[in-house]
PDB file of C-alpha atoms in Angstrom:
ATOM      1  CA  UNK A   1      25.016 108.804 -83.868  1.00 57.00           C
ATOM      2  CA  UNK A   2      27.843 106.317 -83.578  1.00 57.00           C
ATOM      3  CA  UNK A   3      27.807 106.675 -79.812  1.00 55.00           C
ATOM      4  CA  UNK A   4      24.083 105.939 -79.805  1.00 51.00           C
ATOM      5  CA  UNK A   5      24.561 102.808 -81.937  1.00 54.00           C
ATOM      6  CA  UNK A   6      27.409 101.693 -79.713  1.00 51.00           C
ATOM      7  CA  UNK A   7      25.269 102.254 -76.620  1.00 54.00           C
ATOM      8  CA  UNK A   8      22.381 100.239 -78.085  1.00 54.00           C
ATOM      9  CA  UNK A   9      24.739  97.386 -79.063  1.00 59.00           C
ATOM     10  CA  UNK A  10      26.239  97.380 -75.590  1.00 55.00           C
ATOM     11  CA  UNK A  11      22.805  97.170 -73.998  1.00 51.00           C
ATOM     12  CA  UNK A  12      21.850  94.309 -76.323  1.00 52.00           C
ATOM     13  CA  UNK A  13      25.035  92.387 -75.559  1.00 49.00           C
ATOM     14  CA  UNK A  14      24.621  92.855 -71.822  1.00 50.00           C
ATOM     15  CA  UNK A  15      20.947  91.876 -72.072  1.00 49.00           C
ATOM     16  CA  UNK A  16      21.717  88.717 -74.050  1.00 49.00           C
ATOM     17  CA  UNK A  17      24.500  87.823 -71.627  1.00 48.00           C
ATOM     18  CA  UNK A  18      22.118  88.324 -68.712  1.00 48.00           C
ATOM     19  CA  UNK A  19      19.487  86.109 -70.331  1.00 52.00           C
ATOM     20  CA  UNK A  20      22.107  83.414 -70.950  1.00 47.00           C
ATOM     21  CA  UNK A  21      23.368  83.541 -67.366  1.00 46.00           C
ATOM     22  CA  UNK A  22      19.850  83.344 -65.944  1.00 48.00           C
ATOM     23  CA  UNK A  23      19.004  80.399 -68.195  1.00 49.00           C
ATOM     24  CA  UNK A  24      22.267  78.632 -67.396  1.00 59.00           C
ATOM     25  CA  UNK A  25      21.681  79.083 -63.683  1.00 75.00           C
ATOM     26  CA  UNK A  26      18.809  76.601 -63.521  1.00 86.00           C
ATOM     27  CA  UNK A  27      18.773  72.862 -64.144  1.00 90.00           C
ATOM     28  CA  UNK A  28      16.272  70.022 -63.733  1.00 91.00           C
ATOM     29  CA  UNK A  29      16.817  66.593 -62.172  1.00 94.00           C
ATOM     30  CA  UNK A  30      14.441  63.860 -63.329  1.00 95.00           C
ATOM     31  CA  UNK A  31      12.835  61.190 -61.142  1.00 95.00           C
ATOM     32  CA  UNK A  32      15.117  58.173 -60.694  1.00 95.00           C
ATOM     33  CA  UNK A  33      18.271  60.279 -60.841  1.00 96.00           C
ATOM     34  CA  UNK A  34      20.208  62.645 -58.593  1.00 97.00           C
ATOM     35  CA  UNK A  35      22.500  65.527 -59.464  1.00 96.00           C
ATOM     36  CA  UNK A  36      25.992  66.071 -58.120  1.00 96.00           C
ATOM     37  CA  UNK A  37      27.317  69.635 -58.325  1.00 94.00           C
ATOM     38  CA  UNK A  38      30.954  70.069 -59.310  1.00 93.00           C
ATOM     39  CA  UNK A  39      32.587  73.364 -58.310  1.00 92.00           C
ATOM     40  CA  UNK A  40      35.922  73.768 -60.087  1.00 89.00           C
ATOM     41  CA  UNK A  41      36.150  69.954 -60.248  1.00 86.00           C
ATOM     42  CA  UNK A  42      35.241  69.308 -56.599  1.00 91.00           C
ATOM     43  CA  UNK A  43      32.042  67.303 -56.025  1.00 93.00           C
ATOM     44  CA  UNK A  44      29.491  68.495 -53.501  1.00 91.00           C
ATOM     45  CA  UNK A  45      28.494  66.006 -50.780  1.00 89.00           C
ATOM     46  CA  UNK A  46      24.856  67.104 -51.002  1.00 90.00           C
ATOM     47  CA  UNK A  47      22.996  65.513 -53.915  1.00 93.00           C
ATOM     48  CA  UNK A  48      20.292  67.379 -55.837  1.00 94.00           C
ATOM     49  CA  UNK A  49      16.985  65.487 -55.721  1.00 94.00           C
ATOM     50  CA  UNK A  50      14.405  65.461 -58.566  1.00 95.00           C
ATOM     51  CA  UNK A  51      13.081  68.923 -59.355  1.00 93.00           C
ATOM     52  CA  UNK A  52      14.319  72.389 -60.356  1.00 92.00           C
ATOM     53  CA  UNK A  53      17.633  73.630 -58.941  1.00 91.00           C
ATOM     54  CA  UNK A  54      20.037  76.561 -59.203  1.00 85.00           C
ATOM     55  CA  UNK A  55      23.777  76.615 -59.851  1.00 89.00           C
ATOM     56  CA  UNK A  56      26.464  79.209 -60.518  1.00 85.00           C
ATOM     57  CA  UNK A  57      27.016  79.447 -64.285  1.00 83.00           C
ATOM     58  CA  UNK A  58      30.534  78.655 -65.568  1.00 77.00           C
ATOM     59  CA  UNK A  59      31.750  77.958 -62.014  1.00 86.00           C
ATOM     60  CA  UNK A  60      29.547  74.916 -61.386  1.00 89.00           C
ATOM     61  CA  UNK A  61      28.547  71.941 -63.541  1.00 90.00           C
ATOM     62  CA  UNK A  62      26.116  69.111 -62.831  1.00 93.00           C
ATOM     63  CA  UNK A  63      26.744  65.374 -63.119  1.00 94.00           C
ATOM     64  CA  UNK A  64      23.571  63.256 -63.269  1.00 95.00           C
ATOM     65  CA  UNK A  65      23.673  59.794 -61.672  1.00 96.00           C
ATOM     66  CA  UNK A  66      21.036  57.139 -62.415  1.00 95.00           C
ATOM     67  CA  UNK A  67      19.901  55.697 -59.062  1.00 96.00           C
ATOM     68  CA  UNK A  68      17.218  53.343 -60.371  1.00 96.00           C
ATOM     69  CA  UNK A  69      17.616  49.597 -59.859  1.00 96.00           C
ATOM     70  CA  UNK A  70      20.121  48.051 -62.257  1.00 96.00           C
ATOM     71  CA  UNK A  71      20.000  44.447 -63.530  1.00 97.00           C
ATOM     72  CA  UNK A  72      23.036  42.438 -64.629  1.00 96.00           C
ATOM     73  CA  UNK A  73      22.576  39.174 -66.517  1.00 96.00           C
ATOM     74  CA  UNK A  74      25.479  36.752 -66.835  1.00 96.00           C
ATOM     75  CA  UNK A  75      24.324  34.464 -69.614  1.00 91.00           C
ATOM     76  CA  UNK A  76      25.648  32.866 -72.802  1.00 81.00           C
ATOM     77  CA  UNK A  77      29.137  32.823 -74.239  1.00 74.00           C
ATOM     78  CA  UNK A  78      29.667  36.452 -75.239  1.00 70.00           C
ATOM     79  CA  UNK A  79      28.597  40.014 -74.496  1.00 69.00           C
ATOM     80  CA  UNK A  80      25.093  40.937 -75.615  1.00 72.00           C
ATOM     81  CA  UNK A  81      23.882  44.503 -76.256  1.00 76.00           C
ATOM     82  CA  UNK A  82      22.985  46.335 -73.056  1.00 79.00           C
ATOM     83  CA  UNK A  83      19.569  47.920 -72.550  1.00 81.00           C
ATOM     84  CA  UNK A  84      18.458  50.808 -70.347  1.00 83.00           C
ATOM     85  CA  UNK A  85      19.043  49.627 -66.793  1.00 87.00           C
ATOM     86  CA  UNK A  86      20.094  46.142 -67.973  1.00 93.00           C
ATOM     87  CA  UNK A  87      23.698  44.978 -68.476  1.00 94.00           C
ATOM     88  CA  UNK A  88      24.309  41.710 -70.335  1.00 94.00           C
ATOM     89  CA  UNK A  89      27.580  39.854 -69.737  1.00 94.00           C
ATOM     90  CA  UNK A  90      28.856  36.354 -70.626  1.00 94.00           C
ATOM     91  CA  UNK A  91      28.198  33.567 -68.135  1.00 94.00           C
ATOM     92  CA  UNK A  92      30.795  33.143 -65.405  1.00 95.00           C
ATOM     93  CA  UNK A  93      32.976  30.081 -65.987  1.00 92.00           C
ATOM     94  CA  UNK A  94      34.593  28.179 -63.124  1.00 91.00           C
ATOM     95  CA  UNK A  95      37.124  25.326 -63.071  1.00 89.00           C
ATOM     96  CA  UNK A  96      36.861  22.592 -60.440  1.00 83.00           C
ATOM     97  CA  UNK A  97      39.914  20.746 -59.092  1.00 77.00           C
ATOM     98  CA  UNK A  98      39.837  18.414 -62.116  1.00 80.00           C
ATOM     99  CA  UNK A  99      39.909  21.375 -64.499  1.00 84.00           C
ATOM    100  CA  UNK A 100      36.351  20.668 -65.605  1.00 86.00           C
ATOM    101  CA  UNK A 101      34.594  23.870 -66.690  1.00 90.00           C
ATOM    102  CA  UNK A 102      31.310  24.854 -65.051  1.00 91.00           C
ATOM    103  CA  UNK A 103      29.235  27.675 -66.534  1.00 92.00           C
ATOM    104  CA  UNK A 104      27.060  29.723 -64.166  1.00 94.00           C
ATOM    105  CA  UNK A 105      24.146  31.822 -65.395  1.00 95.00           C
ATOM    106  CA  UNK A 106      23.422  34.504 -62.821  1.00 96.00           C
ATOM    107  CA  UNK A 107      21.252  37.600 -62.401  1.00 97.00           C
ATOM    108  CA  UNK A 108      22.231  40.356 -59.972  1.00 98.00           C
ATOM    109  CA  UNK A 109      20.083  43.393 -59.174  1.00 98.00           C
ATOM    110  CA  UNK A 110      21.459  46.379 -57.291  1.00 98.00           C
ATOM    111  CA  UNK A 111      20.663  50.062 -56.706  1.00 97.00           C
ATOM    112  CA  UNK A 112      23.157  52.936 -56.411  1.00 97.00           C
ATOM    113  CA  UNK A 113      22.589  54.759 -53.104  1.00 97.00           C
ATOM    114  CA  UNK A 114      21.305  58.278 -53.925  1.00 96.00           C
ATOM    115  CA  UNK A 115      22.923  59.931 -50.902  1.00 95.00           C
ATOM    116  CA  UNK A 116      26.337  58.523 -51.901  1.00 96.00           C
ATOM    117  CA  UNK A 117      26.285  59.495 -55.576  1.00 96.00           C
ATOM    118  CA  UNK A 118      29.167  61.934 -55.057  1.00 95.00           C
ATOM    119  CA  UNK A 119      31.254  59.060 -53.665  1.00 96.00           C
ATOM    120  CA  UNK A 120      30.390  56.870 -56.657  1.00 96.00           C
ATOM    121  CA  UNK A 121      31.608  59.546 -59.077  1.00 96.00           C
ATOM    122  CA  UNK A 122      34.669  60.526 -57.055  1.00 94.00           C
ATOM    123  CA  UNK A 123      35.916  56.987 -56.400  1.00 95.00           C
ATOM    124  CA  UNK A 124      34.759  54.963 -59.421  1.00 95.00           C
ATOM    125  CA  UNK A 125      33.427  57.372 -62.049  1.00 93.00           C
ATOM    126  CA  UNK A 126      30.328  56.877 -64.222  1.00 91.00           C
ATOM    127  CA  UNK A 127      31.514  53.437 -65.447  1.00 93.00           C
ATOM    128  CA  UNK A 128      31.572  52.070 -61.899  1.00 95.00           C
ATOM    129  CA  UNK A 129      30.140  48.692 -62.920  1.00 96.00           C
ATOM    130  CA  UNK A 130      33.053  47.710 -65.155  1.00 93.00           C
ATOM    131  CA  UNK A 131      35.596  49.287 -62.809  1.00 94.00           C
ATOM    132  CA  UNK A 132      34.383  47.679 -59.572  1.00 96.00           C
ATOM    133  CA  UNK A 133      31.190  45.639 -59.413  1.00 97.00           C
ATOM    134  CA  UNK A 134      31.795  43.269 -62.328  1.00 97.00           C
ATOM    135  CA  UNK A 135      35.104  42.087 -60.881  1.00 96.00           C
ATOM    136  CA  UNK A 136      33.618  41.617 -57.393  1.00 97.00           C
ATOM    137  CA  UNK A 137      30.715  39.523 -58.685  1.00 97.00           C
ATOM    138  CA  UNK A 138      32.879  37.342 -60.928  1.00 96.00           C
ATOM    139  CA  UNK A 139      35.534  36.753 -58.263  1.00 96.00           C
ATOM    140  CA  UNK A 140      32.998  35.749 -55.617  1.00 97.00           C
ATOM    141  CA  UNK A 141      31.150  33.358 -57.952  1.00 96.00           C
ATOM    142  CA  UNK A 142      34.410  31.726 -59.026  1.00 94.00           C
ATOM    143  CA  UNK A 143      35.644  31.476 -55.446  1.00 94.00           C
ATOM    144  CA  UNK A 144      32.431  29.867 -54.193  1.00 94.00           C
ATOM    145  CA  UNK A 145      31.606  27.618 -57.145  1.00 92.00           C
ATOM    146  CA  UNK A 146      35.233  26.510 -57.489  1.00 90.00           C
ATOM    147  CA  UNK A 147      34.918  24.578 -54.225  1.00 90.00           C
ATOM    148  CA  UNK A 148      32.333  22.226 -55.754  1.00 90.00           C
ATOM    149  CA  UNK A 149      32.869  19.221 -58.020  1.00 88.00           C
ATOM    150  CA  UNK A 150      31.353  19.341 -61.496  1.00 85.00           C
ATOM    151  CA  UNK A 151      29.793  15.908 -60.893  1.00 83.00           C
ATOM    152  CA  UNK A 152      27.932  17.003 -57.756  1.00 86.00           C
ATOM    153  CA  UNK A 153      27.383  20.748 -58.111  1.00 87.00           C
ATOM    154  CA  UNK A 154      23.941  20.336 -59.704  1.00 84.00           C
ATOM    155  CA  UNK A 155      22.615  18.642 -56.558  1.00 86.00           C
ATOM    156  CA  UNK A 156      24.099  21.464 -54.444  1.00 91.00           C
ATOM    157  CA  UNK A 157      22.558  24.252 -56.528  1.00 91.00           C
ATOM    158  CA  UNK A 158      20.436  25.763 -53.745  1.00 93.00           C
ATOM    159  CA  UNK A 159      23.326  25.775 -51.288  1.00 95.00           C
ATOM    160  CA  UNK A 160      25.602  27.279 -53.954  1.00 95.00           C
ATOM    161  CA  UNK A 161      23.100  30.061 -54.712  1.00 95.00           C
ATOM    162  CA  UNK A 162      22.692  30.872 -51.017  1.00 96.00           C
ATOM    163  CA  UNK A 163      26.449  31.083 -50.458  1.00 97.00           C
ATOM    164  CA  UNK A 164      26.982  33.335 -53.473  1.00 97.00           C
ATOM    165  CA  UNK A 165      24.166  35.608 -52.270  1.00 97.00           C
ATOM    166  CA  UNK A 166      25.598  35.759 -48.742  1.00 97.00           C
ATOM    167  CA  UNK A 167      29.102  36.606 -49.973  1.00 97.00           C
ATOM    168  CA  UNK A 168      27.826  39.309 -52.312  1.00 98.00           C
ATOM    169  CA  UNK A 169      25.720  40.838 -49.536  1.00 97.00           C
ATOM    170  CA  UNK A 170      28.825  41.045 -47.356  1.00 97.00           C
ATOM    171  CA  UNK A 171      30.808  42.706 -50.151  1.00 97.00           C
ATOM    172  CA  UNK A 172      28.084  45.246 -50.960  1.00 97.00           C
ATOM    173  CA  UNK A 173      27.801  46.446 -47.348  1.00 95.00           C
ATOM    174  CA  UNK A 174      31.136  48.226 -47.879  1.00 92.00           C
ATOM    175  CA  UNK A 175      30.074  49.841 -51.166  1.00 97.00           C
ATOM    176  CA  UNK A 176      27.775  52.780 -52.074  1.00 97.00           C
ATOM    177  CA  UNK A 177      25.282  50.333 -53.582  1.00 98.00           C
ATOM    178  CA  UNK A 178      22.361  48.294 -52.254  1.00 97.00           C
ATOM    179  CA  UNK A 179      22.190  44.646 -53.316  1.00 98.00           C
ATOM    180  CA  UNK A 180      18.547  43.823 -54.118  1.00 98.00           C
ATOM    181  CA  UNK A 181      18.606  40.253 -55.393  1.00 97.00           C
ATOM    182  CA  UNK A 182      20.929  37.470 -56.531  1.00 97.00           C
ATOM    183  CA  UNK A 183      19.472  34.618 -58.579  1.00 97.00           C
ATOM    184  CA  UNK A 184      21.423  31.589 -59.800  1.00 95.00           C
ATOM    185  CA  UNK A 185      19.603  30.810 -63.059  1.00 93.00           C
ATOM    186  CA  UNK A 186      21.417  27.803 -64.448  1.00 92.00           C
ATOM    187  CA  UNK A 187      24.502  25.617 -64.256  1.00 91.00           C
ATOM    188  CA  UNK A 188      26.080  24.526 -67.524  1.00 87.00           C
ATOM    189  CA  UNK A 189      28.075  21.332 -66.940  1.00 85.00           C
ATOM    190  CA  UNK A 190      30.742  19.748 -69.165  1.00 74.00           C
ATOM    191  CA  UNK A 191      29.398  17.245 -71.690  1.00 77.00           C
ATOM    192  CA  UNK A 192      31.297  14.382 -70.072  1.00 74.00           C
ATOM    193  CA  UNK A 193      29.537  15.096 -66.771  1.00 64.00           C
ATOM    194  CA  UNK A 194      26.038  15.418 -68.259  1.00 65.00           C
ATOM    195  CA  UNK A 195      26.527  12.122 -70.116  1.00 62.00           C
ATOM    196  CA  UNK A 196      27.587  10.398 -66.899  1.00 64.00           C
ATOM    197  CA  UNK A 197      24.545  11.811 -65.052  1.00 56.00           C
ATOM    198  CA  UNK A 198      22.254  10.581 -67.832  1.00 58.00           C
ATOM    199  CA  UNK A 199      23.802   7.117 -67.659  1.00 58.00           C
ATOM    200  CA  UNK A 200      23.226   6.985 -63.890  1.00 56.00           C
ATOM    201  CA  UNK A 201      19.608   8.106 -64.274  1.00 60.00           C
ATOM    202  CA  UNK A 202      18.963   5.525 -66.982  1.00 60.00           C
ATOM    203  CA  UNK A 203      20.494   2.809 -64.815  1.00 59.00           C
ATOM    204  CA  UNK A 204      18.179   3.786 -61.955  1.00 59.00           C
TER     205      UNK A 204
END
């Protein structure tokens, strides 16, 4: 009798284990994302596209990477809460050669390249924006805008925006991301400069 009970328990355990392994073998990738298989910590170069896929339980795990377009807003004086697909950062401040502070409000839109998702995870990790892109964007804006004078930068806004866009496009060609759009929203000038501009306009 005990042997029979033991046999039944063994069959149940094996059956439950089989059900678990079958269930753990399949995974789903949603539209707008890709999956990267990790086998003992090594990422596969072939990304899993949206749909149902199979993996080896225990041996393989799946990392999901969002490859929808991402929007970054540089605006205001401090970090604002992020939203799905939208990152909000403080405006980028620049000093001209007279140490006058210029604030730049900027929007950047980019898309992670689906076929390079394994590279994104392997090189930068899931927080790739803070590790890589944020520094690139800020450095380029400061480098370009820093060449202008606070008194004249407003009249050169279109040229400034074009140069920032060109420099960012060059930087992104070497990265696993596609730059979609760069928009210079606003320039925040020092009070002493805005007062001088107002005085000139009133005089005219």
